[in-house]
């Protein structure tokens, strides 16, 4: 049975690539090929335009909200190779670009804010094969570091929960491989997941929130029409994976619920499904959303 959904008139003039609710689900940000980011107030089923943010010179692929302890801070990444960070400076829709990161030589495909426990950190994954890390300093400046990932390009990045006390993230790229990166005294070190799990580009990765159990869980979505769920029982254990499902079209996005036991999957042009893990560890589809079910 399809879940009830609401259609939002964003007034974008081209395709929408990303839509993200803030921590409290009171603000919605959208990113479009029209080179703009739009922000909306959310009150129940009512979405009221709040601001239009500009500055990119190409399609905007993704937006990401920082934790509210840092205020209303929103980041965006684009085909133009830039990452822009905006902050709302006054209630009611006055926003300012507080930092422009123009390090990458090609499209920045994905961004992700770290858990707030580590401070205001943003990971940026690019088609140039590099992942850069932006860190906000006490003097209001920004420091940038980077590491080389897949030379074929990186499509997605997601941070691990802060429960381990280590800065860790997962990336997915055009080499069909997902990689775990851990920050230590000597910088970032890489651990590749199985090279043969996916047979085409990985389009998205999502590290599940901490559920209090001593294990890690990651979802990977691929152009090969599959989603895989990766788990590891402890820091010294090895990663294993199961296939969630073979979809009818390439899978673009995966997103976890805050409890970590529900996974939303976006595939094809307009298909969204929700999956839940049972007590025996197996996964089952519990609902779906199709274009026909949208209320105008």
Tab-separated table of N, CA and C in Angstrom, residues 115-271:
chain	number	residue	atom	x	y	z
A	115	UNK	N	29.130	13.918	12.541
A	115	UNK	CA	28.409	14.039	13.811
A	115	UNK	C	28.899	15.266	14.578
A	116	UNK	N	27.977	15.972	15.226
A	116	UNK	CA	28.323	17.243	15.874
A	116	UNK	C	29.356	17.079	16.984
A	117	UNK	N	29.524	15.846	17.486
A	117	UNK	CA	30.516	15.586	18.533
A	117	UNK	C	31.922	15.958	18.075
A	118	UNK	N	32.171	15.897	16.773
A	118	UNK	CA	33.497	16.190	16.231
A	118	UNK	C	33.653	17.653	15.831
A	119	UNK	N	32.623	18.454	16.014
A	119	UNK	CA	32.673	19.844	15.594
A	119	UNK	C	32.001	20.023	14.247
A	120	UNK	N	32.162	21.188	13.656
A	120	UNK	CA	31.546	21.485	12.371
A	120	UNK	C	32.500	21.040	11.263
A	121	UNK	N	32.321	19.807	10.795
A	121	UNK	CA	33.152	19.201	9.756
A	121	UNK	C	32.271	18.794	8.584
A	122	UNK	N	32.773	19.001	7.386
A	122	UNK	CA	32.035	18.637	6.179
A	122	UNK	C	32.937	17.842	5.250
A	123	UNK	N	32.474	16.659	4.828
A	123	UNK	CA	33.195	15.855	3.850
A	123	UNK	C	32.624	16.123	2.465
A	124	UNK	N	33.523	16.239	1.466
A	124	UNK	CA	33.128	16.566	0.094
A	124	UNK	C	33.746	15.541	-0.847
A	125	UNK	N	32.922	14.828	-1.617
A	125	UNK	CA	33.395	13.790	-2.523
A	125	UNK	C	33.268	14.269	-3.962
A	126	UNK	N	34.339	14.092	-4.744
A	126	UNK	CA	34.386	14.709	-6.070
A	126	UNK	C	34.703	13.705	-7.183
A	127	UNK	N	34.297	14.096	-8.392
A	127	UNK	CA	34.601	13.309	-9.577
A	127	UNK	C	36.087	13.314	-9.901
A	128	UNK	N	36.857	14.206	-9.264
A	128	UNK	CA	38.313	14.205	-9.491
A	128	UNK	C	39.028	13.113	-8.689
A	129	UNK	N	38.254	12.321	-7.942
A	129	UNK	CA	38.819	11.207	-7.190
A	129	UNK	C	39.254	11.538	-5.781
A	130	UNK	N	39.091	12.789	-5.378
A	130	UNK	CA	39.516	13.213	-4.044
A	130	UNK	C	38.316	13.433	-3.126
A	131	UNK	N	38.569	13.264	-1.845
A	131	UNK	CA	37.614	13.624	-0.793
A	131	UNK	C	38.281	14.679	0.079
A	132	UNK	N	37.647	15.826	0.226
A	132	UNK	CA	38.201	16.875	1.071
A	132	UNK	C	37.360	17.004	2.339
A	133	UNK	N	38.023	17.418	3.416
A	133	UNK	CA	37.373	17.596	4.711
A	133	UNK	C	37.521	19.054	5.126
A	134	UNK	N	36.409	19.731	5.316
A	134	UNK	CA	36.407	21.115	5.782
A	134	UNK	C	36.123	21.136	7.277
A	135	UNK	N	36.907	21.927	8.018
A	135	UNK	CA	36.728	22.030	9.473
A	135	UNK	C	36.658	23.492	9.875
A	136	UNK	N	35.591	23.839	10.586
A	136	UNK	CA	35.430	25.210	11.068
A	136	UNK	C	36.259	25.407	12.335
A	137	UNK	N	37.051	26.478	12.350
A	137	UNK	CA	37.947	26.759	13.459
A	137	UNK	C	37.338	27.793	14.408
A	138	UNK	N	37.830	27.857	15.668
A	138	UNK	CA	37.291	28.833	16.642
A	138	UNK	C	37.410	30.288	16.194
A	139	UNK	N	38.400	30.598	15.349
A	139	UNK	CA	38.561	31.980	14.883
A	139	UNK	C	37.669	32.284	13.679
A	140	UNK	N	36.711	31.380	13.382
A	140	UNK	CA	35.744	31.514	12.298
A	140	UNK	C	36.359	31.276	10.921
A	141	UNK	N	37.586	30.745	10.865
A	141	UNK	CA	38.184	30.365	9.585
A	141	UNK	C	37.863	28.896	9.298
A	142	UNK	N	38.201	28.462	8.091
A	142	UNK	CA	37.970	27.079	7.692
A	142	UNK	C	39.291	26.446	7.259
A	143	UNK	N	39.572	25.255	7.761
A	143	UNK	CA	40.750	24.497	7.366
A	143	UNK	C	40.310	23.356	6.455
A	144	UNK	N	41.143	23.029	5.469
A	144	UNK	CA	40.804	21.966	4.521
A	144	UNK	C	41.941	20.953	4.416
A	145	UNK	N	41.581	19.686	4.489
A	145	UNK	CA	42.509	18.596	4.212
A	145	UNK	C	41.845	17.699	3.160
A	146	UNK	N	42.623	16.780	2.590
A	146	UNK	CA	42.027	15.885	1.601
A	146	UNK	C	42.813	14.585	1.527
A	147	UNK	N	42.186	13.588	0.923
A	147	UNK	CA	42.877	12.344	0.608
A	147	UNK	C	42.392	11.850	-0.755
A	148	UNK	N	43.233	11.041	-1.382
A	148	UNK	CA	42.921	10.494	-2.699
A	148	UNK	C	42.118	9.214	-2.549
A	149	UNK	N	40.963	9.181	-3.178
A	149	UNK	CA	40.121	7.983	-3.188
A	149	UNK	C	40.210	7.356	-4.579
A	150	UNK	N	39.123	6.906	-5.129
A	150	UNK	CA	39.140	6.246	-6.433
A	150	UNK	C	39.536	7.217	-7.536
A	151	UNK	N	40.533	6.889	-8.348
A	151	UNK	CA	40.926	7.773	-9.451
A	151	UNK	C	39.849	7.911	-10.510
A	152	UNK	N	38.859	7.019	-10.494
A	152	UNK	CA	37.765	7.095	-11.468
A	152	UNK	C	36.680	8.073	-11.037
A	153	UNK	N	36.725	8.521	-9.780
A	153	UNK	CA	35.745	9.472	-9.279
A	153	UNK	C	34.957	8.927	-8.106
A	154	UNK	N	34.537	9.837	-7.222
A	154	UNK	CA	33.780	9.470	-6.029
A	154	UNK	C	32.382	10.071	-6.139
A	155	UNK	N	31.374	9.235	-5.943
A	155	UNK	CA	29.986	9.665	-6.110
A	155	UNK	C	29.273	9.971	-4.806
A	156	UNK	N	29.725	9.393	-3.687
A	156	UNK	CA	28.958	9.518	-2.448
A	156	UNK	C	29.868	9.410	-1.230
A	157	UNK	N	29.438	10.059	-0.143
A	157	UNK	CA	30.181	10.006	1.117
A	157	UNK	C	29.196	10.093	2.273
A	158	UNK	N	29.488	9.377	3.368
A	158	UNK	CA	28.622	9.386	4.552
A	158	UNK	C	29.469	9.106	5.789
A	159	UNK	N	29.219	9.856	6.864
A	159	UNK	CA	29.965	9.688	8.110
A	159	UNK	C	29.387	8.563	8.968
A	160	UNK	N	30.257	7.937	9.730
A	160	UNK	CA	29.842	6.970	10.733
A	160	UNK	C	29.355	7.701	11.978
A	161	UNK	N	28.513	7.066	12.787
A	161	UNK	CA	28.135	7.656	14.074
A	161	UNK	C	29.376	7.888	14.943
A	162	UNK	N	29.250	8.777	15.903
A	162	UNK	CA	30.393	9.138	16.752
A	162	UNK	C	30.592	8.166	17.902
A	163	UNK	N	29.787	7.110	17.984
A	163	UNK	CA	29.810	6.214	19.140
A	163	UNK	C	31.164	5.534	19.338
A	164	UNK	N	31.917	5.318	18.244
A	164	UNK	CA	33.221	4.657	18.376
A	164	UNK	C	34.295	5.620	18.869
A	165	UNK	N	34.018	6.926	18.796
A	165	UNK	CA	35.007	7.922	19.180
A	165	UNK	C	36.002	8.240	18.081
A	166	UNK	N	35.923	7.528	16.961
A	166	UNK	CA	36.817	7.750	15.831
A	166	UNK	C	36.074	8.436	14.694
A	167	UNK	N	36.810	9.285	13.962
A	167	UNK	CA	36.249	9.863	12.745
A	167	UNK	C	36.364	8.825	11.637
A	168	UNK	N	35.204	8.358	11.170
A	168	UNK	CA	35.174	7.367	10.103
A	168	UNK	C	34.122	7.774	9.074
A	169	UNK	N	34.377	7.424	7.829
A	169	UNK	CA	33.370	7.662	6.795
A	169	UNK	C	33.450	6.584	5.734
A	170	UNK	N	32.379	6.477	4.955
A	170	UNK	CA	32.324	5.518	3.861
A	170	UNK	C	32.130	6.295	2.569
A	171	UNK	N	32.807	5.843	1.522
A	171	UNK	CA	32.674	6.461	0.209
A	171	UNK	C	32.286	5.399	-0.814
A	172	UNK	N	31.665	5.843	-1.896
A	172	UNK	CA	31.320	4.959	-2.996
A	172	UNK	C	31.662	5.636	-4.309
A	173	UNK	N	32.207	4.872	-5.260
A	173	UNK	CA	32.692	5.527	-6.456
A	173	UNK	C	32.437	4.801	-7.748
A	174	UNK	N	33.084	5.329	-8.795
A	174	UNK	CA	32.931	4.814	-10.154
A	174	UNK	C	33.741	3.546	-10.391
A	175	UNK	N	34.475	3.076	-9.384
A	175	UNK	CA	35.190	1.802	-9.489
A	175	UNK	C	34.355	0.648	-8.936
A	176	UNK	N	33.063	0.933	-8.669
A	176	UNK	CA	32.094	-0.069	-8.187
A	176	UNK	C	32.366	-0.525	-6.758
A	177	UNK	N	33.199	0.213	-6.024
A	177	UNK	CA	33.643	-0.212	-4.697
A	177	UNK	C	33.296	0.814	-3.629
A	178	UNK	N	32.914	0.321	-2.463
A	178	UNK	CA	32.747	1.169	-1.280
A	178	UNK	C	33.977	1.016	-0.398
A	179	UNK	N	34.396	2.120	0.205
A	179	UNK	CA	35.604	2.105	1.032
A	179	UNK	C	35.333	2.762	2.373
A	180	UNK	N	35.934	2.207	3.419
A	180	UNK	CA	35.871	2.781	4.758
A	180	UNK	C	37.156	3.554	5.002
A	181	UNK	N	37.034	4.791	5.468
A	181	UNK	CA	38.192	5.625	5.779
A	181	UNK	C	38.160	5.978	7.256
A	182	UNK	N	39.304	5.813	7.934
A	182	UNK	CA	39.433	6.096	9.360
A	182	UNK	C	40.530	7.123	9.569
A	183	UNK	N	40.242	8.149	10.370
A	183	UNK	CA	41.217	9.201	10.638
A	183	UNK	C	42.025	8.849	11.884
A	184	UNK	N	43.341	8.771	11.708
A	184	UNK	CA	44.238	8.469	12.815
A	184	UNK	C	45.346	9.498	12.920
A	185	UNK	N	46.358	9.180	13.680
A	185	UNK	CA	47.468	10.116	13.892
A	185	UNK	C	48.216	10.436	12.602
A	186	UNK	N	48.221	9.498	11.675
A	186	UNK	CA	48.954	9.689	10.425
A	186	UNK	C	48.042	10.007	9.251
A	187	UNK	N	46.862	10.508	9.556
A	187	UNK	CA	45.925	10.864	8.493
A	187	UNK	C	44.864	9.800	8.281
A	188	UNK	N	44.320	9.763	7.068
A	188	UNK	CA	43.215	8.861	6.748
A	188	UNK	C	43.735	7.563	6.147
A	189	UNK	N	43.256	6.435	6.659
A	189	UNK	CA	43.628	5.124	6.138
A	189	UNK	C	42.390	4.438	5.573
A	190	UNK	N	42.619	3.603	4.549
A	190	UNK	CA	41.528	3.029	3.758
A	190	UNK	C	41.352	1.541	4.016
A	191	UNK	N	40.084	1.133	4.051
A	191	UNK	CA	39.729	-0.286	4.102
A	191	UNK	C	38.652	-0.504	3.038
A	192	UNK	N	38.967	-1.256	1.986
A	192	UNK	CA	38.013	-1.487	0.907
A	192	UNK	C	37.067	-2.624	1.267
A	193	UNK	N	35.791	-2.419	0.974
A	193	UNK	CA	34.838	-3.510	1.079
A	193	UNK	C	34.985	-4.383	-0.168
A	194	UNK	N	34.263	-5.468	-0.245
A	194	UNK	CA	34.437	-6.437	-1.329
A	194	UNK	C	34.374	-5.772	-2.704
A	195	UNK	N	35.331	-6.099	-3.555
A	195	UNK	CA	35.399	-5.503	-4.886
A	195	UNK	C	34.328	-6.046	-5.825
A	196	UNK	N	33.759	-7.197	-5.511
A	196	UNK	CA	32.851	-7.851	-6.441
A	196	UNK	C	31.382	-7.742	-6.044
A	197	UNK	N	31.083	-6.989	-5.010
A	197	UNK	CA	29.702	-6.926	-4.531
A	197	UNK	C	28.800	-6.204	-5.521
A	198	UNK	N	29.288	-5.095	-6.090
A	198	UNK	CA	28.519	-4.358	-7.096
A	198	UNK	C	29.231	-4.480	-8.444
A	199	UNK	N	28.447	-4.461	-9.509
A	199	UNK	CA	29.001	-4.607	-10.863
A	199	UNK	C	28.918	-3.323	-11.668
A	200	UNK	N	28.517	-2.226	-11.029
A	200	UNK	CA	28.463	-0.935	-11.704
A	200	UNK	C	28.679	0.151	-10.659
A	201	UNK	N	28.675	1.399	-11.099
A	201	UNK	CA	28.948	2.522	-10.204
A	201	UNK	C	28.104	2.472	-8.937
A	202	UNK	N	28.713	2.809	-7.813
A	202	UNK	CA	27.956	3.029	-6.582
A	202	UNK	C	27.483	4.472	-6.592
A	203	UNK	N	26.170	4.654	-6.502
A	203	UNK	CA	25.573	5.975	-6.585
A	203	UNK	C	25.383	6.632	-5.215
A	204	UNK	N	25.198	5.832	-4.169
A	204	UNK	CA	25.008	6.416	-2.844
A	204	UNK	C	25.458	5.437	-1.775
A	205	UNK	N	25.863	5.988	-0.634
A	205	UNK	CA	26.220	5.212	0.549
A	205	UNK	C	25.579	5.880	1.756
A	206	UNK	N	25.214	5.090	2.752
A	206	UNK	CA	24.613	5.649	3.966
A	206	UNK	C	24.992	4.778	5.155
A	207	UNK	N	25.682	5.392	6.126
A	207	UNK	CA	26.059	4.687	7.354
A	207	UNK	C	24.908	4.840	8.351
A	208	UNK	N	24.430	3.741	8.866
A	208	UNK	CA	23.258	3.772	9.744
A	208	UNK	C	23.588	4.430	11.079
A	209	UNK	N	22.617	5.149	11.667
A	209	UNK	CA	22.818	5.727	12.995
A	209	UNK	C	23.080	4.645	14.031
A	210	UNK	N	23.700	5.032	15.119
A	210	UNK	CA	23.982	4.085	16.193
A	210	UNK	C	22.682	3.662	16.876
A	211	UNK	N	22.519	2.336	17.026
A	211	UNK	CA	21.324	1.807	17.682
A	211	UNK	C	21.611	1.320	19.094
A	212	UNK	N	22.851	1.509	19.544
A	212	UNK	CA	23.227	1.024	20.861
A	212	UNK	C	23.809	-0.368	20.829
A	213	UNK	N	23.689	-1.039	19.695
A	213	UNK	CA	24.260	-2.377	19.558
A	213	UNK	C	25.697	-2.275	19.052
A	214	UNK	N	26.543	-3.234	19.438
A	214	UNK	CA	27.971	-3.159	19.080
A	214	UNK	C	28.244	-3.619	17.653
A	215	UNK	N	27.595	-2.988	16.658
A	215	UNK	CA	27.900	-3.337	15.278
A	215	UNK	C	27.691	-2.124	14.382
A	216	UNK	N	28.319	-2.176	13.204
A	216	UNK	CA	28.177	-1.125	12.198
A	216	UNK	C	27.305	-1.637	11.061
A	217	UNK	N	26.582	-0.716	10.416
A	217	UNK	CA	25.736	-1.103	9.289
A	217	UNK	C	25.742	0.009	8.242
A	218	UNK	N	25.946	-0.379	6.989
A	218	UNK	CA	26.048	0.554	5.870
A	218	UNK	C	25.174	0.049	4.731
A	219	UNK	N	24.498	0.971	4.050
A	219	UNK	CA	23.758	0.633	2.830
A	219	UNK	C	24.480	1.239	1.633
A	220	UNK	N	24.589	0.461	0.554
A	220	UNK	CA	25.174	0.960	-0.692
A	220	UNK	C	24.168	0.768	-1.820
A	221	UNK	N	24.037	1.806	-2.654
A	221	UNK	CA	23.095	1.784	-3.772
A	221	UNK	C	23.872	1.909	-5.072
A	222	UNK	N	23.465	1.152	-6.088
A	222	UNK	CA	24.292	1.062	-7.288
A	222	UNK	C	23.499	1.208	-8.582
A	223	UNK	N	24.252	1.581	-9.609
A	223	UNK	CA	23.742	1.612	-10.981
A	223	UNK	C	23.360	0.208	-11.441
A	224	UNK	N	23.859	-0.834	-10.759
A	224	UNK	CA	23.551	-2.217	-11.154
A	224	UNK	C	22.168	-2.669	-10.673
A	225	UNK	N	21.386	-1.733	-10.142
A	225	UNK	CA	19.991	-1.934	-9.720
A	225	UNK	C	19.866	-2.667	-8.382
A	226	UNK	N	20.946	-2.738	-7.621
A	226	UNK	CA	20.880	-3.422	-6.335
A	226	UNK	C	21.227	-2.486	-5.179
A	227	UNK	N	20.752	-2.883	-4.003
A	227	UNK	CA	21.162	-2.285	-2.729
A	227	UNK	C	21.724	-3.406	-1.878
A	228	UNK	N	22.878	-3.140	-1.263
A	228	UNK	CA	23.472	-4.117	-0.364
A	228	UNK	C	23.561	-3.521	1.033
A	229	UNK	N	23.370	-4.373	2.046
A	229	UNK	CA	23.492	-3.992	3.449
A	229	UNK	C	24.748	-4.643	4.013
A	230	UNK	N	25.665	-3.795	4.465
A	230	UNK	CA	26.942	-4.254	5.009
A	230	UNK	C	26.906	-4.169	6.532
A	231	UNK	N	27.386	-5.206	7.200
A	231	UNK	CA	27.422	-5.204	8.661
A	231	UNK	C	28.768	-5.728	9.147
A	232	UNK	N	29.132	-5.248	10.340
A	232	UNK	CA	30.340	-5.710	11.009
A	232	UNK	C	30.044	-5.788	12.491
A	233	UNK	N	30.358	-6.933	13.092
A	233	UNK	CA	29.978	-7.178	14.472
A	233	UNK	C	30.827	-6.482	15.513
A	234	UNK	N	32.000	-5.997	15.161
A	234	UNK	CA	32.879	-5.332	16.108
A	234	UNK	C	34.080	-4.776	15.383
A	235	UNK	N	34.903	-4.020	16.117
A	235	UNK	CA	36.039	-3.344	15.493
A	235	UNK	C	37.023	-4.323	14.869
A	236	UNK	N	37.122	-5.539	15.431
A	236	UNK	CA	38.084	-6.515	14.922
A	236	UNK	C	37.453	-7.527	13.963
A	237	UNK	N	36.159	-7.386	13.736
A	237	UNK	CA	35.465	-8.319	12.847
A	237	UNK	C	35.578	-7.850	11.399
A	238	UNK	N	35.247	-8.739	10.488
A	238	UNK	CA	35.274	-8.383	9.068
A	238	UNK	C	33.877	-7.982	8.597
A	239	UNK	N	33.831	-7.221	7.503
A	239	UNK	CA	32.563	-6.779	6.941
A	239	UNK	C	31.943	-7.897	6.096
A	240	UNK	N	30.635	-8.017	6.198
A	240	UNK	CA	29.887	-8.930	5.344
A	240	UNK	C	28.679	-8.209	4.790
A	241	UNK	N	28.113	-8.712	3.702
A	241	UNK	CA	26.979	-8.025	3.099
A	241	UNK	C	25.918	-9.001	2.619
A	242	UNK	N	24.696	-8.505	2.556
A	242	UNK	CA	23.581	-9.226	1.957
A	242	UNK	C	22.919	-8.296	0.957
A	243	UNK	N	22.323	-8.877	-0.080
A	243	UNK	CA	21.610	-8.075	-1.058
A	243	UNK	C	20.208	-7.787	-0.548
A	244	UNK	N	19.852	-6.522	-0.486
A	244	UNK	CA	18.512	-6.150	-0.040
A	244	UNK	C	17.480	-6.545	-1.083
A	245	UNK	N	17.759	-6.147	-2.362
A	245	UNK	CA	16.761	-6.376	-3.410
A	245	UNK	C	17.387	-6.027	-4.759
A	246	UNK	N	16.871	-6.634	-5.819
A	246	UNK	CA	17.213	-6.224	-7.183
A	246	UNK	C	16.050	-5.406	-7.708
A	247	UNK	N	16.287	-4.138	-7.980
A	247	UNK	CA	15.232	-3.236	-8.406
A	247	UNK	C	15.107	-3.236	-9.930
A	248	UNK	N	14.068	-2.580	-10.431
A	248	UNK	CA	13.805	-2.572	-11.867
A	248	UNK	C	14.602	-1.506	-12.601
A	249	UNK	N	15.271	-0.619	-11.865
A	249	UNK	CA	16.029	0.480	-12.467
A	249	UNK	C	17.200	0.815	-11.553
A	250	UNK	N	18.158	1.610	-12.036
A	250	UNK	CA	19.276	2.021	-11.176
A	250	UNK	C	18.789	2.661	-9.878
A	251	UNK	N	19.551	2.443	-8.803
A	251	UNK	CA	19.180	2.981	-7.489
A	251	UNK	C	20.017	4.222	-7.222
A	252	UNK	N	19.346	5.329	-6.905
A	252	UNK	CA	20.029	6.617	-6.777
A	252	UNK	C	20.355	6.989	-5.345
A	253	UNK	N	19.443	6.755	-4.408
A	253	UNK	CA	19.655	7.213	-3.038
A	253	UNK	C	19.182	6.175	-2.034
A	254	UNK	N	19.863	6.148	-0.901
A	254	UNK	CA	19.430	5.361	0.260
A	254	UNK	C	19.530	6.259	1.488
A	255	UNK	N	18.583	6.114	2.404
A	255	UNK	CA	18.548	6.968	3.596
A	255	UNK	C	17.958	6.208	4.766
A	256	UNK	N	18.636	6.282	5.922
A	256	UNK	CA	18.196	5.575	7.121
A	256	UNK	C	17.258	6.434	7.960
A	257	UNK	N	16.381	5.771	8.689
A	257	UNK	CA	15.606	6.453	9.726
A	257	UNK	C	16.524	6.751	10.903
A	258	UNK	N	16.087	7.620	11.814
A	258	UNK	CA	16.930	7.995	12.949
A	258	UNK	C	17.180	6.818	13.877
A	259	UNK	N	16.303	5.802	13.835
A	259	UNK	CA	16.484	4.627	14.691
A	259	UNK	C	17.380	3.583	14.041
A	260	UNK	N	17.639	3.724	12.743
A	260	UNK	CA	18.542	2.816	12.074
A	260	UNK	C	17.960	1.486	11.660
A	261	UNK	N	16.639	1.291	11.813
A	261	UNK	CA	16.048	0.003	11.414
A	261	UNK	C	15.118	0.129	10.215
A	262	UNK	N	14.973	1.343	9.659
A	262	UNK	CA	14.193	1.558	8.444
A	262	UNK	C	15.093	2.182	7.389
A	263	UNK	N	14.975	1.696	6.153
A	263	UNK	CA	15.783	2.210	5.064
A	263	UNK	C	14.873	2.631	3.915
A	264	UNK	N	15.033	3.878	3.465
A	264	UNK	CA	14.314	4.361	2.292
A	264	UNK	C	15.218	4.225	1.074
A	265	UNK	N	14.653	3.751	-0.032
A	265	UNK	CA	15.405	3.516	-1.262
A	265	UNK	C	14.705	4.238	-2.404
A	266	UNK	N	15.476	5.051	-3.141
A	266	UNK	CA	14.952	5.761	-4.307
A	266	UNK	C	15.560	5.154	-5.562
A	267	UNK	N	14.701	4.704	-6.475
A	267	UNK	CA	15.193	4.061	-7.697
A	267	UNK	C	14.376	4.533	-8.899
A	268	UNK	N	14.966	4.403	-10.072
A	268	UNK	CA	14.261	4.794	-11.281
A	268	UNK	C	13.921	6.273	-11.302
A	269	UNK	N	12.789	6.596	-11.888
A	269	UNK	CA	12.374	7.991	-12.028
A	269	UNK	C	11.549	8.485	-10.846
A	270	UNK	N	10.755	7.610	-10.243
A	270	UNK	CA	9.833	8.109	-9.216
A	270	UNK	C	9.436	7.058	-8.193
A	271	UNK	N	10.286	6.062	-7.978
A	271	UNK	CA	9.936	4.973	-7.067
A	271	UNK	C	10.715	5.084	-5.759
